[in-house]
Amino acid sequence: LIADYIYSNSANKLMLDESKIITAVLFELMKNKVPALPVHDSVIVPIQYKDVAKQTMLDCYEKHTGFDIEVK
């Protein structure tokens, strides 16, 4: 089932997509004056901004992919 994807550059595309999403999240948080620190596929924010960061991640992911995702 995955043979067509081996050596197809799929991993690089997914890493680039992830990078674009997390960059969008960080710019949106910065625009809203929310201090944030990226760590891999996570964002560390002060506890009072937890809900804002979560919603921003959901919005940016959906805008980029067209799909919903669960954010913990």
Coordinates of N, CA and C in Angstrom, one line a residue:
L1 N 0.8 -1.2 0.0 CA 0.0 0.0 0.0 C 0.8 1.3 0.0
I2 N 2.0 1.2 0.6 CA 2.9 2.4 0.6 C 4.0 2.4 -0.4
A3 N 4.1 1.4 -1.2 CA 5.2 1.2 -2.1 C 5.4 2.5 -3.0
D4 N 4.3 3.0 -3.5 CA 4.4 4.2 -4.3 C 4.9 5.4 -3.7
Y5 N 4.9 5.4 -2.3 CA 5.4 6.6 -1.6 C 6.8 6.5 -1.2
I6 N 7.4 5.3 -1.2 CA 8.8 5.2 -0.9 C 9.7 5.8 -2.0
Y7 N 10.6 6.6 -1.5 CA 11.5 7.4 -2.4 C 10.7 8.4 -3.3
S8 N 9.5 8.9 -2.8 CA 8.7 9.8 -3.5 C 8.8 11.2 -3.0
N9 N 9.6 11.4 -2.0 CA 9.8 12.7 -1.4 C 8.6 13.1 -0.5
S10 N 7.8 12.1 -0.1 CA 6.6 12.4 0.7 C 7.0 12.9 2.1
A11 N 8.0 12.4 2.7 CA 8.4 12.8 4.0 C 8.8 14.2 4.0
N12 N 9.6 14.6 3.0 CA 10.0 16.0 2.9 C 8.8 17.0 2.7
K13 N 7.8 16.6 2.0 CA 6.6 17.4 1.8 C 5.9 17.5 3.1
L14 N 5.7 16.4 3.8 CA 5.0 16.5 5.1 C 5.8 17.3 6.1
M15 N 7.1 17.3 6.2 CA 7.9 18.1 7.1 C 7.7 19.6 6.7
L16 N 7.7 19.9 5.4 CA 7.5 21.3 5.0 C 6.1 21.8 5.4
D17 N 5.1 20.9 5.2 CA 3.7 21.3 5.6 C 3.7 21.6 7.1
E18 N 4.3 20.7 7.9 CA 4.3 20.9 9.3 C 5.0 22.2 9.7
S19 N 6.1 22.5 9.0 CA 6.8 23.7 9.2 C 6.0 25.0 8.9
K20 N 5.3 24.9 7.8 CA 4.4 26.0 7.4 C 3.3 26.3 8.4
I21 N 2.7 25.2 8.9 CA 1.6 25.3 9.9 C 2.2 25.9 11.2
I22 N 3.3 25.4 11.7 CA 3.8 25.9 13.0 C 4.2 27.3 12.9
T23 N 4.8 27.7 11.7 CA 5.2 29.1 11.5 C 3.9 30.0 11.5
A24 N 2.9 29.5 10.8 CA 1.6 30.3 10.8 C 1.1 30.5 12.2
V25 N 1.2 29.4 13.0 CA 0.7 29.5 14.4 C 1.5 30.5 15.2
L26 N 2.9 30.5 15.0 CA 3.7 31.4 15.7 C 3.5 32.9 15.3
F27 N 3.3 33.1 14.0 CA 3.0 34.5 13.5 C 1.7 35.0 14.1
E28 N 0.7 34.1 14.1 CA -0.6 34.5 14.6 C -0.6 34.8 16.1
L29 N 0.1 34.0 16.8 CA 0.3 34.2 18.3 C 1.0 35.6 18.5
M30 N 2.1 35.8 17.7 CA 2.9 37.0 17.8 C 2.0 38.2 17.5
K31 N 1.2 38.1 16.5 CA 0.3 39.2 16.1 C -0.7 39.5 17.3
N32 N -1.0 38.5 18.0 CA -1.9 38.7 19.2 C -1.2 38.9 20.5
K33 N 0.1 39.2 20.4 CA 0.9 39.5 21.6 C 1.0 38.3 22.6
V34 N 0.9 37.1 22.1 CA 1.0 35.9 22.9 C 2.5 35.4 22.8
P35 N 3.2 35.4 23.9 CA 4.6 34.8 23.9 C 4.5 33.3 23.7
A36 N 5.3 32.8 22.7 CA 5.3 31.4 22.4 C 6.7 30.9 22.0
L37 N 6.9 29.7 22.4 CA 8.2 29.0 22.1 C 7.9 27.7 21.4
P38 N 8.4 27.5 20.1 CA 8.1 26.3 19.4 C 9.0 25.2 19.9
V39 N 8.5 24.0 20.1 CA 9.3 22.8 20.4 C 8.7 21.7 19.6
H40 N 9.5 21.3 18.5 CA 9.0 20.3 17.5 C 7.7 20.6 17.0
D41 N 6.6 19.8 17.3 CA 5.3 20.1 16.8 C 4.4 20.6 17.9
S42 N 5.0 21.3 18.9 CA 4.3 21.9 20.0 C 4.6 23.3 20.1
V43 N 3.8 24.0 21.0 CA 4.1 25.4 21.3 C 3.9 25.6 22.8
I44 N 4.9 26.2 23.4 CA 4.8 26.5 24.8 C 4.4 27.9 25.0
V45 N 3.4 28.1 25.8 CA 2.9 29.5 26.0 C 2.6 29.6 27.5
P46 N 2.5 30.8 28.1 CA 2.1 31.0 29.5 C 0.7 30.4 29.6
I47 N 0.4 29.8 30.8 CA -0.8 29.1 31.0 C -2.0 29.9 30.7
Q48 N -2.0 31.2 30.9 CA -3.2 32.0 30.7 C -3.5 32.1 29.2
Y49 N -2.6 31.7 28.3 CA -2.8 31.7 26.9 C -3.1 30.4 26.3
K50 N -3.3 29.4 27.2 CA -3.5 28.0 26.7 C -4.6 27.9 25.7
D51 N -5.7 28.4 26.0 CA -6.9 28.3 25.1 C -6.7 29.0 23.8
V52 N -6.1 30.2 23.9 CA -5.8 31.0 22.7 C -4.8 30.2 21.8
A53 N -3.8 29.6 22.3 CA -2.8 28.8 21.6 C -3.5 27.6 20.9
K54 N -4.3 26.9 21.7 CA -5.0 25.7 21.2 C -5.9 26.1 20.0
Q55 N -6.7 27.1 20.1 CA -7.6 27.5 19.1 C -6.8 28.0 17.8
T56 N -5.7 28.7 18.1 CA -4.8 29.1 17.0 C -4.3 27.9 16.2
M57 N -3.8 26.9 16.9 CA -3.3 25.7 16.3 C -4.4 25.0 15.5
L58 N -5.5 24.9 16.0 CA -6.7 24.3 15.3 C -7.0 25.1 14.0
D59 N -7.1 26.4 14.2 CA -7.4 27.2 13.0 C -6.4 27.2 11.9
C60 N -5.1 27.3 12.3 CA -4.0 27.2 11.3 C -3.9 25.9 10.6
Y61 N -4.1 24.8 11.3 CA -4.1 23.5 10.7 C -5.2 23.3 9.7
E62 N -6.4 23.7 10.1 CA -7.6 23.6 9.2 C -7.4 24.5 8.0
K63 N -6.9 25.7 8.2 CA -6.7 26.6 7.1 C -5.7 26.0 6.1
H64 N -4.6 25.3 6.6 CA -3.6 24.8 5.7 C -4.0 23.5 5.0
T65 N -4.8 22.6 5.8 CA -5.1 21.3 5.2 C -6.5 21.1 4.8
G66 N -7.4 21.9 5.4 CA -8.8 21.7 5.1 C -9.4 20.6 6.0
F67 N -8.7 20.2 7.0 CA -9.2 19.1 7.9 C -9.1 19.6 9.4
D68 N -9.9 19.0 10.2 CA -9.8 19.2 11.7 C -8.8 18.3 12.3
I69 N -8.2 18.6 13.4 CA -7.3 17.8 14.1 C -7.5 18.0 15.6
E70 N -7.1 17.0 16.4 CA -7.2 17.1 17.8 C -5.9 17.7 18.4
V71 N -6.0 18.7 19.2 CA -4.9 19.3 19.8 C -5.0 19.1 21.3
K72 N -3.9 18.6 21.9 CA -3.8 18.3 23.3 C -3.0 19.3 24.1

